[in-house]
mmCIF file of C-alpha atoms and ligand atoms in Angstrom:
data_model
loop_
_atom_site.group_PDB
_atom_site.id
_atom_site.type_symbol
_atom_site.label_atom_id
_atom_site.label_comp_id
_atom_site.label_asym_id
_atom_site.label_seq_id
_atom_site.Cartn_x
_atom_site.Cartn_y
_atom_site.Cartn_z
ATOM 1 C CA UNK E 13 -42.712 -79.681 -41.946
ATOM 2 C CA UNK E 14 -40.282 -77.048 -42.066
ATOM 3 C CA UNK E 15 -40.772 -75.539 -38.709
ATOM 4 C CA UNK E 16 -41.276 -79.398 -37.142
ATOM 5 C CA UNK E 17 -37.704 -80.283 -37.939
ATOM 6 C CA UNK E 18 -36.176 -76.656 -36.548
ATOM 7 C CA UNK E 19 -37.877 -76.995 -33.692
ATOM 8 C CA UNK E 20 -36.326 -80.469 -33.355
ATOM 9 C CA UNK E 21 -33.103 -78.582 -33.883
ATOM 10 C CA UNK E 22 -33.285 -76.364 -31.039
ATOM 11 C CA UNK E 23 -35.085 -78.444 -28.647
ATOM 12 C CA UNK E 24 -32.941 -81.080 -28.630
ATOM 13 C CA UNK E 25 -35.147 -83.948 -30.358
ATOM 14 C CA UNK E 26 -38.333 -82.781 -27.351
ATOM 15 C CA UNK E 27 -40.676 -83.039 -29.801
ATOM 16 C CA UNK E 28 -43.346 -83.748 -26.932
ATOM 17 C CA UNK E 29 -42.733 -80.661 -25.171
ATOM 18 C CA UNK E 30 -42.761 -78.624 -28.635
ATOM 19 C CA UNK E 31 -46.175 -79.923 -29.397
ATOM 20 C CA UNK E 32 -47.391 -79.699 -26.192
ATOM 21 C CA UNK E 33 -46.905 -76.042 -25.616
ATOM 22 C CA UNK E 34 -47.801 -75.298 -29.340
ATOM 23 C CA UNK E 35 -51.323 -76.649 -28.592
ATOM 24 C CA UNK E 36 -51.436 -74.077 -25.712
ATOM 25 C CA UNK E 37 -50.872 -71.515 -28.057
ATOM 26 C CA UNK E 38 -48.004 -70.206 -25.154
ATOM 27 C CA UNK E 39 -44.181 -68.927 -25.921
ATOM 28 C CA UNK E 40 -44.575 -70.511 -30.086
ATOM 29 C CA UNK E 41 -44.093 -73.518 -28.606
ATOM 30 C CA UNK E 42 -40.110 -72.933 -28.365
ATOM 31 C CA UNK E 43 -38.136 -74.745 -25.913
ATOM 32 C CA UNK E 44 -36.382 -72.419 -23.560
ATOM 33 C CA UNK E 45 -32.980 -73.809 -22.106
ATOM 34 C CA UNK E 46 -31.352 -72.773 -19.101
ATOM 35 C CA UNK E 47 -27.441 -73.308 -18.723
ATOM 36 C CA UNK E 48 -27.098 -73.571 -14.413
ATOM 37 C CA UNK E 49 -23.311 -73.435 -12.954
ATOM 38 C CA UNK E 50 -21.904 -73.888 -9.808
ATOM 39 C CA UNK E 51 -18.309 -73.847 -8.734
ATOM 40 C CA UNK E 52 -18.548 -76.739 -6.148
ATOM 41 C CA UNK E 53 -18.445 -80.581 -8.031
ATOM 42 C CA UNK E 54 -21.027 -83.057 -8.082
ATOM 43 C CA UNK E 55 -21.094 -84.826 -5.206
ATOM 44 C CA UNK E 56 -21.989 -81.582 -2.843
ATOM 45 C CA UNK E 57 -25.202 -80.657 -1.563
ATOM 46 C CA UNK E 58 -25.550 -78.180 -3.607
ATOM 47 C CA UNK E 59 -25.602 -80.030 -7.404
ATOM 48 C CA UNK E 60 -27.762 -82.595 -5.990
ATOM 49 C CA UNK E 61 -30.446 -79.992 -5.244
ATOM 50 C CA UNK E 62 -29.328 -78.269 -8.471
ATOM 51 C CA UNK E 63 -30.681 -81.761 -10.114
ATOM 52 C CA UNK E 64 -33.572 -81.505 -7.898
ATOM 53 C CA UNK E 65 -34.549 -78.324 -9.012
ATOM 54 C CA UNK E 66 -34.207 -79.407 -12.961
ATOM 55 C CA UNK E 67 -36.112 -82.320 -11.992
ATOM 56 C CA UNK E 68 -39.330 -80.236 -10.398
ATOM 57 C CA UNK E 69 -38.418 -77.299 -13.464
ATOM 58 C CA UNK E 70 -39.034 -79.464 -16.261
ATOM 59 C CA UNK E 71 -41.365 -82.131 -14.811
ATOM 60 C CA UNK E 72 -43.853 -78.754 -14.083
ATOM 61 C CA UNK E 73 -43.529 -76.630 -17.760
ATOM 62 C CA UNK E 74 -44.470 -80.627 -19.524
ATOM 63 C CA UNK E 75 -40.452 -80.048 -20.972
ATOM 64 C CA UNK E 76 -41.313 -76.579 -22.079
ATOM 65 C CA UNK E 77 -38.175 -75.609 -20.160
ATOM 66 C CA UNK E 78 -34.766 -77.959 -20.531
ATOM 67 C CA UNK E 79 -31.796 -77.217 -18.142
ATOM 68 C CA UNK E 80 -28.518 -78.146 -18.618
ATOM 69 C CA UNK E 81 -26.716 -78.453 -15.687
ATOM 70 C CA UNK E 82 -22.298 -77.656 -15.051
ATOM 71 C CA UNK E 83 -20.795 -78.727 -11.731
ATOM 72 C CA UNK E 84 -17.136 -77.431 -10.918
ATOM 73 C CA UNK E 85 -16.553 -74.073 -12.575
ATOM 74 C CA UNK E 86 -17.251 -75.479 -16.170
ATOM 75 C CA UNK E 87 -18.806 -72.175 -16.604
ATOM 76 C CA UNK E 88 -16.211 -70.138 -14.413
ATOM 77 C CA UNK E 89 -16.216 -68.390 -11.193
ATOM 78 C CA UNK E 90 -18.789 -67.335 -9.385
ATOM 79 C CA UNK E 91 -18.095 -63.697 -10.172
ATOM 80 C CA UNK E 92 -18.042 -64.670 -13.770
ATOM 81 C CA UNK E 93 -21.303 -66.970 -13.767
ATOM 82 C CA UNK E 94 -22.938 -63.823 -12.479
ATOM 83 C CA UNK E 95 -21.375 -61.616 -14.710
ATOM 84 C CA UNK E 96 -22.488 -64.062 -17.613
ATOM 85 C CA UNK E 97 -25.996 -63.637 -15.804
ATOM 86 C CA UNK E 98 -26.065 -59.764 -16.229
ATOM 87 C CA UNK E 99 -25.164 -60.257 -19.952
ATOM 88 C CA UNK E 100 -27.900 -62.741 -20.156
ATOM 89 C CA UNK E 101 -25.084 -65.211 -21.652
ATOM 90 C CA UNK E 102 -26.157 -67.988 -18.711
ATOM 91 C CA UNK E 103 -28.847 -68.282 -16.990
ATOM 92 C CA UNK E 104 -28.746 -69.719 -13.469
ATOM 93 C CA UNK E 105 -25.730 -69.457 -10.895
ATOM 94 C CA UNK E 106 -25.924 -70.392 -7.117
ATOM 95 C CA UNK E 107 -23.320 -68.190 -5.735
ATOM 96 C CA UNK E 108 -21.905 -67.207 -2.049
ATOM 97 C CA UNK E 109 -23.124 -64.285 -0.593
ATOM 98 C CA UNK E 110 -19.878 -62.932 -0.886
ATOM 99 C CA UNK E 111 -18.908 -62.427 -3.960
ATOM 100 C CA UNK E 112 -22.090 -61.078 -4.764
ATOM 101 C CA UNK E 113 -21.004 -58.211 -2.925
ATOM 102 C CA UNK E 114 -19.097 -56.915 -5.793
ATOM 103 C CA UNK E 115 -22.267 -56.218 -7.004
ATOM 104 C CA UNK E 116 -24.665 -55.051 -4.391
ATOM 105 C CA UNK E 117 -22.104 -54.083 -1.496
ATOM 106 C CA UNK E 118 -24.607 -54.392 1.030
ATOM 107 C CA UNK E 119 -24.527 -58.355 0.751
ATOM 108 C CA UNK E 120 -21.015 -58.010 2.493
ATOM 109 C CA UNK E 121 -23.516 -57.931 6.067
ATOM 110 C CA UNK E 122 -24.614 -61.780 5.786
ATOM 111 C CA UNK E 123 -20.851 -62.310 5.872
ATOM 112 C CA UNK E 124 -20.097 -60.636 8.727
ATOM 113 C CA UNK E 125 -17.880 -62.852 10.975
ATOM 114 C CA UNK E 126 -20.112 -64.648 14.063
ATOM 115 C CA UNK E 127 -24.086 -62.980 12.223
ATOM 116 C CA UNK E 128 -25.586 -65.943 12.439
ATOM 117 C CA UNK E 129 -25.455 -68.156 16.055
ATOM 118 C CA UNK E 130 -26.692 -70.951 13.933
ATOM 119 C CA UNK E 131 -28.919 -72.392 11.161
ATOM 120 C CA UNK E 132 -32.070 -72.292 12.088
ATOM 121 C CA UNK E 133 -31.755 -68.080 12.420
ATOM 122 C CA UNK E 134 -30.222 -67.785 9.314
ATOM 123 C CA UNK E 135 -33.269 -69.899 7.746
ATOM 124 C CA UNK E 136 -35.811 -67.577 9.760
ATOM 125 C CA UNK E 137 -34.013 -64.228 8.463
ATOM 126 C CA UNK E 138 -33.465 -65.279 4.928
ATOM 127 C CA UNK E 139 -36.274 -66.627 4.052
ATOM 128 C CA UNK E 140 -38.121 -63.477 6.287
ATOM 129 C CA UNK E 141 -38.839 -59.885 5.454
ATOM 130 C CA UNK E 142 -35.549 -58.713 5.650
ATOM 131 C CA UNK E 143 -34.166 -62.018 3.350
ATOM 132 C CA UNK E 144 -36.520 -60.753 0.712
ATOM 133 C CA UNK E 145 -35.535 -57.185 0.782
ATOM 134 C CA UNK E 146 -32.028 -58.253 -0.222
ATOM 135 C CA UNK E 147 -33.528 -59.861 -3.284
ATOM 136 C CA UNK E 148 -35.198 -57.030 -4.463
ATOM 137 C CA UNK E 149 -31.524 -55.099 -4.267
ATOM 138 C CA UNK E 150 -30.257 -57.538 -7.044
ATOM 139 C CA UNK E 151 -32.896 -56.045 -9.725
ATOM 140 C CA UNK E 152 -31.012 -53.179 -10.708
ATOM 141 C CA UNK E 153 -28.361 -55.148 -11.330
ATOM 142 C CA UNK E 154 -30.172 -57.672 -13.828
ATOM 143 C CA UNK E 155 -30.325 -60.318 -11.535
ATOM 144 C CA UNK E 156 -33.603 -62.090 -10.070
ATOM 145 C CA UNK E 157 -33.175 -64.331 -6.804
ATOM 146 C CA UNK E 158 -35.159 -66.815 -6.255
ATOM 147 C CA UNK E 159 -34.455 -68.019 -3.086
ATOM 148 C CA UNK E 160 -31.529 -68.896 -0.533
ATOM 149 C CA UNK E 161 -30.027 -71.630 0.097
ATOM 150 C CA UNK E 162 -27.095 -72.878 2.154
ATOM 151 C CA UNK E 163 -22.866 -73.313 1.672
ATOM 152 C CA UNK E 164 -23.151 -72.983 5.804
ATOM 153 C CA UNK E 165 -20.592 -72.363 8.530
ATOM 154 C CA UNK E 166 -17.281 -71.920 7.696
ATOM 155 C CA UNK E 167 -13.987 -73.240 8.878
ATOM 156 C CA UNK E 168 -10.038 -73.105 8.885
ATOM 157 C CA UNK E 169 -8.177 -75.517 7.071
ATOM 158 C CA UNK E 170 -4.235 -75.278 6.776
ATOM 159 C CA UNK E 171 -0.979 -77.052 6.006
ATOM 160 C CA UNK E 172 0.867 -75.237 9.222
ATOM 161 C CA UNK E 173 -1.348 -75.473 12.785
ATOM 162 C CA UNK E 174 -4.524 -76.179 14.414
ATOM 163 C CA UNK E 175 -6.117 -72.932 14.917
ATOM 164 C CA UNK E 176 -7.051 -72.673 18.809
ATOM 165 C CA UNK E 177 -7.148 -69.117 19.501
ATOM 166 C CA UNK E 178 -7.009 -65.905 17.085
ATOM 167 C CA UNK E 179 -3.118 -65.885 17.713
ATOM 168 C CA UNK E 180 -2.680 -68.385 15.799
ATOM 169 C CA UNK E 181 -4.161 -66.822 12.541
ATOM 170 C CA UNK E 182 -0.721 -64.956 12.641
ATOM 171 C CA UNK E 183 1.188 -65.098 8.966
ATOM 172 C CA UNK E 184 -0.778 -68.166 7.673
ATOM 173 C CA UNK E 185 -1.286 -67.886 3.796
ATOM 174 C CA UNK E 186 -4.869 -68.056 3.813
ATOM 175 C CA UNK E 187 -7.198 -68.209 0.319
ATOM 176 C CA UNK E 188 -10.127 -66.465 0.608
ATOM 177 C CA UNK E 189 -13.363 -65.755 -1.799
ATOM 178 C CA UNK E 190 -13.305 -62.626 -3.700
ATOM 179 C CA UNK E 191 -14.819 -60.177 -1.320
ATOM 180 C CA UNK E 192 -13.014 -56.947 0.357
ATOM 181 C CA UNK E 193 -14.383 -57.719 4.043
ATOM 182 C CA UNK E 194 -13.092 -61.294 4.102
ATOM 183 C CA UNK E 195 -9.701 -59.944 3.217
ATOM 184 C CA UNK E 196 -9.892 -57.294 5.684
ATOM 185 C CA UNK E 197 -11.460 -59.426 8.383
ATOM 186 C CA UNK E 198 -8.647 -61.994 7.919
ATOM 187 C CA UNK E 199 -6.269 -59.203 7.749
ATOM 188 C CA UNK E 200 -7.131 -58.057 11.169
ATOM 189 C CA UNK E 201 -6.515 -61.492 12.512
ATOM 190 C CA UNK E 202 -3.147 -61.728 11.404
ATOM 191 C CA UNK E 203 -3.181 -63.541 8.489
ATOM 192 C CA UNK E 204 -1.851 -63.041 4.906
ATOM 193 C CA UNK E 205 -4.725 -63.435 2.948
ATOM 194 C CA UNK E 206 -5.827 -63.861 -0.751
ATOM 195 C CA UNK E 207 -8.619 -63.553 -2.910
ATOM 196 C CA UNK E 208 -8.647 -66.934 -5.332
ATOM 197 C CA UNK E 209 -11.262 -68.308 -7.190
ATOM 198 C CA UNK E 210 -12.459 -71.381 -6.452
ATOM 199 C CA UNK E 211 -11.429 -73.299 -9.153
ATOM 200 C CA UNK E 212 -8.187 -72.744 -8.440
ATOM 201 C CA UNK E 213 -7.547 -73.542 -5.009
ATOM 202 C CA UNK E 214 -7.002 -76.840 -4.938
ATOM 203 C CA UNK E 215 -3.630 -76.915 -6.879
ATOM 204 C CA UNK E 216 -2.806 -73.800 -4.896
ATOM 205 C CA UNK E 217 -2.893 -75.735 -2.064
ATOM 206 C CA UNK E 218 -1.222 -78.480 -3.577
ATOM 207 C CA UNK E 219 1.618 -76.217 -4.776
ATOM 208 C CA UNK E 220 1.993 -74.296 -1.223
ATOM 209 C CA UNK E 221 0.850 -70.711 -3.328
ATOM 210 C CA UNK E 222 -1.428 -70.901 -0.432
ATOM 211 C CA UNK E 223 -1.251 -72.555 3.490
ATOM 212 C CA UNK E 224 -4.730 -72.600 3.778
ATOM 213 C CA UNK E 225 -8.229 -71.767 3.287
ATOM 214 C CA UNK E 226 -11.596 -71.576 4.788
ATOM 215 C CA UNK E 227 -15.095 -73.386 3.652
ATOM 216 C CA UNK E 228 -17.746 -76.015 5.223
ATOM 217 C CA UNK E 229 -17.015 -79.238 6.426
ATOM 218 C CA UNK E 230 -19.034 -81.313 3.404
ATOM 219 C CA UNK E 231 -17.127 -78.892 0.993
ATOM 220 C CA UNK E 232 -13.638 -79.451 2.664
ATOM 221 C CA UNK E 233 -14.660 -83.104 2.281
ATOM 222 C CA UNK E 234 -16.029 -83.207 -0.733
ATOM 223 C CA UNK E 235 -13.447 -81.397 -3.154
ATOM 224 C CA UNK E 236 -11.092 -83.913 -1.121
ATOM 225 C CA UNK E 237 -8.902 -80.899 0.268
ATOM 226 C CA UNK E 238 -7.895 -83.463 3.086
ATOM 227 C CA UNK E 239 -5.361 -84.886 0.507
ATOM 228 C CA UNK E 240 -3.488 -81.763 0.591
ATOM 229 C CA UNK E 241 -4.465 -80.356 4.152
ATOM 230 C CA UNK E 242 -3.563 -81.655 7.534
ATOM 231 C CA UNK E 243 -5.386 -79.224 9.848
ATOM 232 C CA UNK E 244 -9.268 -78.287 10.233
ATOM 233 C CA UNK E 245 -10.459 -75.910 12.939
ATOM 234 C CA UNK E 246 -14.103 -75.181 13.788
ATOM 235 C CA UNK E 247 -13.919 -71.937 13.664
ATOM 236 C CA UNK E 248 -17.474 -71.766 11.959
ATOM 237 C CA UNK E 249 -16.420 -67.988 11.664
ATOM 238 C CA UNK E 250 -19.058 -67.016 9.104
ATOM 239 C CA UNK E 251 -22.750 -68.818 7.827
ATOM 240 C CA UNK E 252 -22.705 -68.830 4.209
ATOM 241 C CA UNK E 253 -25.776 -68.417 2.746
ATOM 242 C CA UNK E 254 -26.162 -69.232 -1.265
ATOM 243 C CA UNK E 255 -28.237 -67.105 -3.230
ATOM 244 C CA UNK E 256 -30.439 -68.829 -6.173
ATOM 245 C CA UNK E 257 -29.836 -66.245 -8.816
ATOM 246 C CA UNK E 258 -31.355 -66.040 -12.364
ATOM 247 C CA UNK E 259 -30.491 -63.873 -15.175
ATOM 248 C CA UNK E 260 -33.229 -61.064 -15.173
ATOM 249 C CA UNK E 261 -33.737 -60.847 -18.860
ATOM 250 C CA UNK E 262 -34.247 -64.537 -19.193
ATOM 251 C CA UNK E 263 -36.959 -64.858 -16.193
ATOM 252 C CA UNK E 264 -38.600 -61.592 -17.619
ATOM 253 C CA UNK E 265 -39.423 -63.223 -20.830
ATOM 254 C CA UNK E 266 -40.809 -66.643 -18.460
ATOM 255 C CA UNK E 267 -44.245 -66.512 -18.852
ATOM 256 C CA UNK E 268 -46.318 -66.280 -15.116
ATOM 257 C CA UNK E 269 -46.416 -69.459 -14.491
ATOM 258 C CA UNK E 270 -42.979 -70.463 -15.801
ATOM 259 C CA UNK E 271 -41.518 -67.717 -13.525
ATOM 260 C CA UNK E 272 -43.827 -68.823 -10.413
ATOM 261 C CA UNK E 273 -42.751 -72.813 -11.100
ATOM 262 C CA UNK E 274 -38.681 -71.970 -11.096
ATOM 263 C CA UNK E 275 -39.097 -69.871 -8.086
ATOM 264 C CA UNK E 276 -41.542 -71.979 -6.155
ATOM 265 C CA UNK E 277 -38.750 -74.707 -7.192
ATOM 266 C CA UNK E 278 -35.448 -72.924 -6.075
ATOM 267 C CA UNK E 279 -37.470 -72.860 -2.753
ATOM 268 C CA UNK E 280 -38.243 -76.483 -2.693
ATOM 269 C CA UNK E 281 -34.649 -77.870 -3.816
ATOM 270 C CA UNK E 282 -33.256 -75.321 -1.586
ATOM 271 C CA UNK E 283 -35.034 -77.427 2.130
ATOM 272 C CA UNK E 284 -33.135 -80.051 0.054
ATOM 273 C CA UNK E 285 -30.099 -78.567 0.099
ATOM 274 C CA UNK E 286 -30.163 -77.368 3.317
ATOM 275 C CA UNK E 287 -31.472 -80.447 4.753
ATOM 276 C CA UNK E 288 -28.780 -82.677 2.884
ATOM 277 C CA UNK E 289 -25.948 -80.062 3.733
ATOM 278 C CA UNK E 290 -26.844 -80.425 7.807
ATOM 279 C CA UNK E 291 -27.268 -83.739 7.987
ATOM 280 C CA UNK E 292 -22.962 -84.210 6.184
ATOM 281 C CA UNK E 293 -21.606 -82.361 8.060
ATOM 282 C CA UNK E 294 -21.063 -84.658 11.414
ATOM 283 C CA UNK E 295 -20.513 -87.513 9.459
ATOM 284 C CA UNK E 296 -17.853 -85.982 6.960
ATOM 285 C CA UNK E 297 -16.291 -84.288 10.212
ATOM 286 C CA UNK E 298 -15.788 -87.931 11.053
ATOM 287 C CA UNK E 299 -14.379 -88.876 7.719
ATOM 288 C CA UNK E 300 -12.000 -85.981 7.856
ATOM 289 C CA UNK E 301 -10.782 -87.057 10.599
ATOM 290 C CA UNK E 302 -10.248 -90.787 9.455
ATOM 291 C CA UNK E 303 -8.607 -89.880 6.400
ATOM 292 C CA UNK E 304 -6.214 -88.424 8.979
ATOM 293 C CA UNK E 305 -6.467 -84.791 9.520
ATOM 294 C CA UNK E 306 -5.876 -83.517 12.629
ATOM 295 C CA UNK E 307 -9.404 -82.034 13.701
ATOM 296 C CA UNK E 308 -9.727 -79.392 16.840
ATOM 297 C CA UNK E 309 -12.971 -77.568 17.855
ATOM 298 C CA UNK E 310 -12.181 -74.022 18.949
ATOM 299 C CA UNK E 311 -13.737 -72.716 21.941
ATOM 300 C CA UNK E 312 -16.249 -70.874 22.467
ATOM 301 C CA UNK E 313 -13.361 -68.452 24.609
ATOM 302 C CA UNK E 314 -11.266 -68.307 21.252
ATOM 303 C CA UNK E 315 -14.209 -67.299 19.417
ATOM 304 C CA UNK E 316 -15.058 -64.692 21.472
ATOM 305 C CA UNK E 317 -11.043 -63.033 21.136
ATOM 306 C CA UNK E 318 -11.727 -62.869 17.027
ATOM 307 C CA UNK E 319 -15.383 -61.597 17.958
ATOM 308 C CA UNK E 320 -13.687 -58.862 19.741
ATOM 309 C CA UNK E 321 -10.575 -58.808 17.061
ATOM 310 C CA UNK E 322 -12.663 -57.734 13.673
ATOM 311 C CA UNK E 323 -15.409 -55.466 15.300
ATOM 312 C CA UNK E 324 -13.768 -52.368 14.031
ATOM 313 C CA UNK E 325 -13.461 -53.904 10.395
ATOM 314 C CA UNK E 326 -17.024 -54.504 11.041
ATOM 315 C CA UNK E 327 -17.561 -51.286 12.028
ATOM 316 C CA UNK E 328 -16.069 -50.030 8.829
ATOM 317 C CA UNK E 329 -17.869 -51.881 6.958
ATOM 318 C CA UNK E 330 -21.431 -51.126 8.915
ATOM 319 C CA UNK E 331 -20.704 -47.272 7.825
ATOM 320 C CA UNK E 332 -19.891 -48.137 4.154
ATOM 321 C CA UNK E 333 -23.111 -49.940 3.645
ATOM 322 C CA UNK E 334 -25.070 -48.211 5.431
ATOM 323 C CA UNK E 335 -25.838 -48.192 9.262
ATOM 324 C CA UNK E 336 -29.572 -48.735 8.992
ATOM 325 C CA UNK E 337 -29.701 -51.828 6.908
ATOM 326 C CA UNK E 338 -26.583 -53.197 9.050
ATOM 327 C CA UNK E 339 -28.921 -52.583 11.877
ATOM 328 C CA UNK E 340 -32.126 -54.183 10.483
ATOM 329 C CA UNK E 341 -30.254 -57.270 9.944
ATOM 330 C CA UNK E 342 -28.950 -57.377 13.503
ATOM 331 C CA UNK E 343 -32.321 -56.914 14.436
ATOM 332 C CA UNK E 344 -33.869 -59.875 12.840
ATOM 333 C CA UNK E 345 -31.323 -61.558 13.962
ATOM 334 C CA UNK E 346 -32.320 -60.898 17.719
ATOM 335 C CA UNK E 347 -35.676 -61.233 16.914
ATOM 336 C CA UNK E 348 -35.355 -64.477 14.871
ATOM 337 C CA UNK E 349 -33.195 -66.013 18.659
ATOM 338 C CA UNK E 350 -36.188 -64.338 20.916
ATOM 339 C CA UNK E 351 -38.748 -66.605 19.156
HETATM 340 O O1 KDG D 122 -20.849 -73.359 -6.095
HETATM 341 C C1 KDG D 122 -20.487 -72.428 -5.119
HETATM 342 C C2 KDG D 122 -19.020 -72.151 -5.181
HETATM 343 O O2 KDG D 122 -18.769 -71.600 -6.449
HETATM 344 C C3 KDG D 122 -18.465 -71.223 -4.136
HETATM 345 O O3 KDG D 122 -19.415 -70.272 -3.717
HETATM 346 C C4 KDG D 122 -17.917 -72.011 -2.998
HETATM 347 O O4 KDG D 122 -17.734 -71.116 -0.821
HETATM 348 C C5 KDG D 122 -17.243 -71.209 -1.918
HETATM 349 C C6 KDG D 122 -15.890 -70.638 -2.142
HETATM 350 O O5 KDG D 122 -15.130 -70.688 -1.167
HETATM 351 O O6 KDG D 122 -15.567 -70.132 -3.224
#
């Protein structure tokens, strides 16, 4: 009786799942709880595949797994949330690409400006050969991913002018995510950037700390930055992947199956994702636009000036992580458009 009412403790009153996994003689029984952040709130995308993923997660281990899910930065930053991973203090983050660079530096590639021409190549070289090898990087540092999914294109939002060629970058106060290429990429086009976290953007935008900043369409919508923007620009300088990540120690003590169910379900809710993310972003273009921001889409011209504006930074960066892998990605890239 004892150990019936402290497993009732811990597993939150899931007395069937307790039983249930007792009588497979698996894990003692013991419910195992995973604590999943993100930094975006719940109305994006993103949390609504989140959910999807808990759904699949616990509907497939019969409860033996419980996740709690936190929606805008309840458990802090994305660098923190993976920092918290690495400790083995959380369990699940979704973060950008970018900041994940801190970590493994060679993630800085998917965020070099103009990678990707558009989605469907990102999909076939993330979720290809080359998408995989990245995974493996994150191992050494305590860190499983599971699968990618998508924050997608970026672009310009300010408080000053409608970006229509790279001239206009010039002095504009623009946040960016912590990662040393944005900054220098940004840098190069004239700007005055700074690395924020998310969760604090919004009032900095409110407060003028910042002019501007750059995310997705359903994310500029979302997080309602229209109230305190005027300008968006399609730049859609840089396809931001997500990756799925899971604390290492935590999926190492998963049991086979468990560990094949929470990837095979990262990979499911991530189509969702995607799929969800794609199909916002003409509408909420539209909605921007009707809750009065002045909307431009840059050129294809324009583009082409900032192409040609951060290729040395890119160059920089292509001999700090290492030509070869630099060049492997470029490659899949080109093969991923032949097809
Ligand atoms: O949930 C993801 C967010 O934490 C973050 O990655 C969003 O693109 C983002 C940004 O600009 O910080």
């Amino acid at each position: 009786a004892m150990m019936v009412l402290v497993l009732a403790a811990c597993g939150g009153g899931n007395d069937e799942a307790s039983e249930g996994s007792a009588s497979e003689g698996e894990g003692s029984g013991e419910t195992k709880t995973i604590r999943a952040g993100i930094g975006l709130n719940d109305s994006h995308p993103q949390y609504l595949a989140l959910l999807e993923w808990k759904k699949i997660v616990e509907e497939k281990t019969d409860g033996a797994i419980k996740v709690e899910t936190y929606h805008s930065s309840q458990l802090g930053d994305d660098r923190a949330m993976t920092e918290a991973l690495q400790l083995g203090s959380q369990e699940v983050t979704i973060p950008s690409t970018a900041p994940i660079a801190n970590f493994v530096p060679e993630y800085s590639v998917f965020d070099f400006p103009f990678l990707f021409p558009n989605e469907q190549v990102a999909d076939k070289v993330l979720d290809g050969e080359v998408g995989q090898k990245f995974l493996d990087k994150l191992e050494d540092q305590n860190l499983v991913g599971l699968a990618y999914w998508e924050n997608g294109f970026r672009d310009v939002t300010n408080s000053e002018r409608a970006i229509e060629s790279a001239s206009d970058f010039e002095g504009l106060k623009l946040r960016t995510m912590e990662n040393d290429l944005h900054l220098d990429a940004f840098k190069a086009l004239g700007a005055n950037p700074t690395p924020m976290a998310f969760g604090e953007l919004f009032t900095a935008m409110q407060q003028g700390t910042v002019d501007g900043q750059e995310n997705p369409i359903p994310t500029i919508y979302l997080q309602g930055f229209y109230e305190v923007q005027d300008y968006v620009s399609t730049t859609h300088h840089i396809y931001s992947p997500f990756v799925f990540l899971m604390s290492k120690e935590f999926f190492d003590g998963l049991t086979e199956e468990q560990q094949t169910i929470v990837t095979e379900a990262a990979v499911e809710a991530g189509k969702m994702n995607r799929e969800l993310n794609r199909e916002a972003v003409a509408e909420y273009a539209d909605e921007l636009k009707a809750e009065g921001m002045n909307y431009n889409e840059v050129s294809p011209e324009a583009r082409a000036e900032m192409v040609k504006i951060v290729q040395p930074v890119l160059d920089e960066y292509a001999e700090k992580i290492g030509k070869e892998t630099v060049q492997e990605v470029y490659d899949a890239v080109a093969e991923a458009e032949a097809e």
